[in-house]
PDB file of C-alpha atoms in Angstrom:
ATOM      1  CA  MET A   1    -171.270-284.115  83.702  1.00  0.00           C
ATOM      2  CA  THR A   2    -167.841-284.782  82.873  1.00  0.00           C
ATOM      3  CA  ASP A   3    -167.202-285.931  79.455  1.00  0.00           C
ATOM      4  CA  ASN A   4    -163.654-287.173  78.941  1.00  0.00           C
ATOM      5  CA  THR A   5    -164.285-286.716  74.811  1.00  0.00           C
ATOM      6  CA  PRO A   6    -162.462-284.269  72.618  1.00  0.00           C
ATOM      7  CA  LEU A   7    -163.719-281.162  71.363  1.00  0.00           C
ATOM      8  CA  SER A   8    -166.010-280.623  68.302  1.00  0.00           C
ATOM      9  CA  ASP A   9    -164.650-278.089  65.554  1.00  0.00           C
ATOM     10  CA  ALA A  10    -168.138-276.261  66.343  1.00  0.00           C
ATOM     11  CA  GLU A  11    -167.511-276.648  70.227  1.00  0.00           C
ATOM     12  CA  ARG A  12    -164.269-275.316  69.710  1.00  0.00           C
ATOM     13  CA  ALA A  13    -165.076-272.612  67.534  1.00  0.00           C
ATOM     14  CA  GLU A  14    -167.680-271.196  70.285  1.00  0.00           C
ATOM     15  CA  LEU A  15    -165.104-271.758  72.987  1.00  0.00           C
ATOM     16  CA  GLN A  16    -163.339-269.559  71.034  1.00  0.00           C
ATOM     17  CA  GLU A  17    -165.550-267.085  70.709  1.00  0.00           C
ATOM     18  CA  LEU A  18    -166.427-267.101  73.914  1.00  0.00           C
ATOM     19  CA  ARG A  19    -163.883-266.663  75.628  1.00  0.00           C
ATOM     20  CA  ALA A  20    -163.166-263.770  73.319  1.00  0.00           C
ATOM     21  CA  GLN A  21    -165.897-262.106  74.601  1.00  0.00           C
ATOM     22  CA  LYS A  22    -165.288-262.802  77.765  1.00  0.00           C
ATOM     23  CA  ALA A  23    -161.260-261.124  77.328  1.00  0.00           C
ATOM     24  CA  GLU A  24    -163.549-258.017  75.761  1.00  0.00           C
ATOM     25  CA  ARG A  25    -165.726-257.999  78.346  1.00  0.00           C
ATOM     26  CA  GLU A  26    -162.101-257.395  80.679  1.00  0.00           C
ATOM     27  CA  ALA A  27    -160.749-255.017  79.639  1.00  0.00           C
ATOM     28  CA  LEU A  28    -164.281-253.260  79.325  1.00  0.00           C
ATOM     29  CA  GLU A  29    -164.272-253.531  82.924  1.00  0.00           C
ATOM     30  CA  ARG A  30    -161.312-252.515  83.795  1.00  0.00           C
ATOM     31  CA  ALA A  31    -160.664-249.419  81.484  1.00  0.00           C
ATOM     32  CA  GLN A  32    -164.172-248.181  83.471  1.00  0.00           C
ATOM     33  CA  ARG A  33    -161.946-248.673  86.390  1.00  0.00           C
ATOM     34  CA  GLU A  34    -159.158-247.457  85.370  1.00  0.00           C
ATOM     35  CA  ARG A  35    -161.542-244.264  84.056  1.00  0.00           C
ATOM     36  CA  ALA A  36    -163.205-244.177  87.906  1.00  0.00           C
ATOM     37  CA  GLU A  37    -159.931-244.536  89.133  1.00  0.00           C
ATOM     38  CA  LEU A  38    -158.680-241.280  86.529  1.00  0.00           C
ATOM     39  CA  GLU A  39    -161.450-239.592  87.566  1.00  0.00           C
ATOM     40  CA  GLN A  40    -161.034-240.031  91.686  1.00  0.00           C
ATOM     41  CA  LEU A  41    -157.853-238.963  91.541  1.00  0.00           C
ATOM     42  CA  ARG A  42    -158.457-236.001  89.262  1.00  0.00           C
ATOM     43  CA  ALA A  43    -161.150-234.912  92.272  1.00  0.00           C
ATOM     44  CA  GLU A  44    -158.993-235.889  95.330  1.00  0.00           C
ATOM     45  CA  ARG A  45    -155.860-232.987  92.682  1.00  0.00           C
ATOM     46  CA  ASP A  46    -158.854-230.750  92.608  1.00  0.00           C
ATOM     47  CA  ARG A  47    -159.429-231.406  95.454  1.00  0.00           C
ATOM     48  CA  MET A  48    -155.781-230.720  97.400  1.00  0.00           C
ATOM     49  CA  GLN A  49    -155.437-227.292  95.447  1.00  0.00           C
ATOM     50  CA  SER A  50    -158.631-225.681  96.653  1.00  0.00           C
ATOM     51  CA  ASN A  51    -157.719-226.440  99.750  1.00  0.00           C
ATOM     52  CA  GLY A  52    -154.196-224.536  99.611  1.00  0.00           C
ATOM     53  CA  ALA A  53    -156.091-222.298  98.423  1.00  0.00           C
ATOM     54  CA  LYS A  54    -157.993-222.573 101.863  1.00  0.00           C
ATOM     55  CA  SER A  55    -155.630-222.260 103.876  1.00  0.00           C
ATOM     56  CA  ARG A  56    -154.709-218.807 102.300  1.00  0.00           C
ATOM     57  CA  SER A  57    -157.930-217.592 102.901  1.00  0.00           C
ATOM     58  CA  ASP A  58    -158.232-219.380 107.002  1.00  0.00           C
ATOM     59  CA  ALA A  59    -154.945-217.479 107.541  1.00  0.00           C
ATOM     60  CA  GLU A  60    -156.272-214.049 106.123  1.00  0.00           C
ATOM     61  CA  LEU A  61    -159.241-215.352 108.135  1.00  0.00           C
ATOM     62  CA  GLN A  62    -156.667-216.486 111.018  1.00  0.00           C
ATOM     63  CA  ALA A  63    -155.158-212.413 110.655  1.00  0.00           C
ATOM     64  CA  GLN A  64    -158.746-211.113 110.855  1.00  0.00           C
ATOM     65  CA  LEU A  65    -160.347-212.835 113.721  1.00  0.00           C
ATOM     66  CA  SER A  66    -156.518-211.876 115.434  1.00  0.00           C
ATOM     67  CA  ALA A  67    -157.164-207.922 114.564  1.00  0.00           C
ATOM     68  CA  ARG A  68    -161.170-207.827 116.093  1.00  0.00           C
ATOM     69  CA  GLU A  69    -159.826-209.883 119.674  1.00  0.00           C
ATOM     70  CA  ARG A  70    -157.201-207.734 119.815  1.00  0.00           C
ATOM     71  CA  GLN A  71    -159.900-204.457 119.216  1.00  0.00           C
ATOM     72  CA  ALA A  72    -162.557-206.919 122.048  1.00  0.00           C
ATOM     73  CA  ARG A  73    -159.437-206.807 124.349  1.00  0.00           C
ATOM     74  CA  GLU A  74    -158.671-203.356 124.350  1.00  0.00           C
ATOM     75  CA  ARG A  75    -162.203-202.063 124.138  1.00  0.00           C
ATOM     76  CA  GLY A  76    -161.992-204.305 127.715  1.00  0.00           C
ATOM     77  CA  ARG A  77    -159.008-203.482 128.707  1.00  0.00           C
ATOM     78  CA  ARG A  78    -160.400-199.408 128.724  1.00  0.00           C
ATOM     79  CA  LEU A  79    -163.370-200.371 130.566  1.00  0.00           C
ATOM     80  CA  MET A  80    -162.663-201.982 133.278  1.00  0.00           C
ATOM     81  CA  GLU A  81    -159.087-200.572 133.957  1.00  0.00           C
ATOM     82  CA  PRO A  82    -158.110-197.362 135.701  1.00  0.00           C
ATOM     83  CA  GLY A  83    -156.648-194.566 134.456  1.00  0.00           C
ATOM     84  CA  GLU A  84    -153.045-194.097 135.147  1.00  0.00           C
ATOM     85  CA  ASP A  85    -154.550-191.859 137.763  1.00  0.00           C
ATOM     86  CA  LEU A  86    -156.554-194.878 139.319  1.00  0.00           C
ATOM     87  CA  SER A  87    -159.842-193.314 138.485  1.00  0.00           C
ATOM     88  CA  MET A  88    -162.254-196.160 138.629  1.00  0.00           C
ATOM     89  CA  PRO A  89    -163.272-197.309 135.206  1.00  0.00           C
ATOM     90  CA  LEU A  90    -166.452-196.546 133.576  1.00  0.00           C
ATOM     91  CA  GLY A  91    -167.428-201.053 133.530  1.00  0.00           C
ATOM     92  CA  GLN A  92    -166.857-200.962 137.724  1.00  0.00           C
ATOM     93  CA  LYS A  93    -169.203-197.498 137.593  1.00  0.00           C
ATOM     94  CA  ILE A  94    -171.792-198.702 135.330  1.00  0.00           C
ATOM     95  CA  VAL A  95    -171.700-202.357 137.645  1.00  0.00           C
ATOM     96  CA  LEU A  96    -171.357-200.204 140.972  1.00  0.00           C
ATOM     97  CA  VAL A  97    -175.117-198.634 139.747  1.00  0.00           C
ATOM     98  CA  GLY A  98    -176.862-201.684 139.205  1.00  0.00           C
ATOM     99  CA  VAL A  99    -176.424-203.182 142.173  1.00  0.00           C
ATOM    100  CA  ALA A 100    -177.004-199.705 144.438  1.00  0.00           C
ATOM    101  CA  LEU A 101    -180.130-200.073 141.599  1.00  0.00           C
ATOM    102  CA  VAL A 102    -180.767-203.760 142.339  1.00  0.00           C
ATOM    103  CA  VAL A 103    -180.282-203.789 146.316  1.00  0.00           C
ATOM    104  CA  LEU A 104    -182.941-200.026 146.339  1.00  0.00           C
ATOM    105  CA  ALA A 105    -185.492-202.192 144.391  1.00  0.00           C
ATOM    106  CA  ILE A 106    -184.738-204.928 147.168  1.00  0.00           C
ATOM    107  CA  ILE A 107    -185.075-202.533 149.745  1.00  0.00           C
ATOM    108  CA  ALA A 108    -188.084-200.798 148.512  1.00  0.00           C
ATOM    109  CA  ALA A 109    -190.186-203.714 147.575  1.00  0.00           C
ATOM    110  CA  THR A 110    -189.500-205.160 151.413  1.00  0.00           C
ATOM    111  CA  LEU A 111    -191.283-201.762 152.632  1.00  0.00           C
ATOM    112  CA  PHE A 112    -194.115-201.262 150.371  1.00  0.00           C
ATOM    113  CA  GLY A 113    -195.021-205.218 150.646  1.00  0.00           C
ATOM    114  CA  SER A 114    -194.522-204.615 154.637  1.00  0.00           C
ATOM    115  CA  PHE A 115    -197.069-201.720 154.089  1.00  0.00           C
ATOM    116  CA  LYS A 116    -200.104-203.817 153.036  1.00  0.00           C
ATOM    117  CA  THR A 117    -200.275-206.386 156.047  1.00  0.00           C
TER     118      THR A 117
END
């Protein structure tokens, strides 16, 4: 429906009004996009700042874990390494007693199992 006749004054006024409404809608949409971008950037900035605090707390946590690890290694060293007089360490004694008990249990089960037949 293409019409090559010029616009009447009423049509021209309506066109002007519709263009103004369109421009107003676009301005509102642009303002909303800018506000959303501003909120997103603020959230990103806050997240980055909180990550800075987190990295400090992470460093403290790593230091605490390192201290715990050192303590655990020292405890393990005391249990499993021989002393200066080359005496048997406590951990090794515990393992040997456990193995001896298992061997005794197997022998007892074998002996008492043969009496049933």
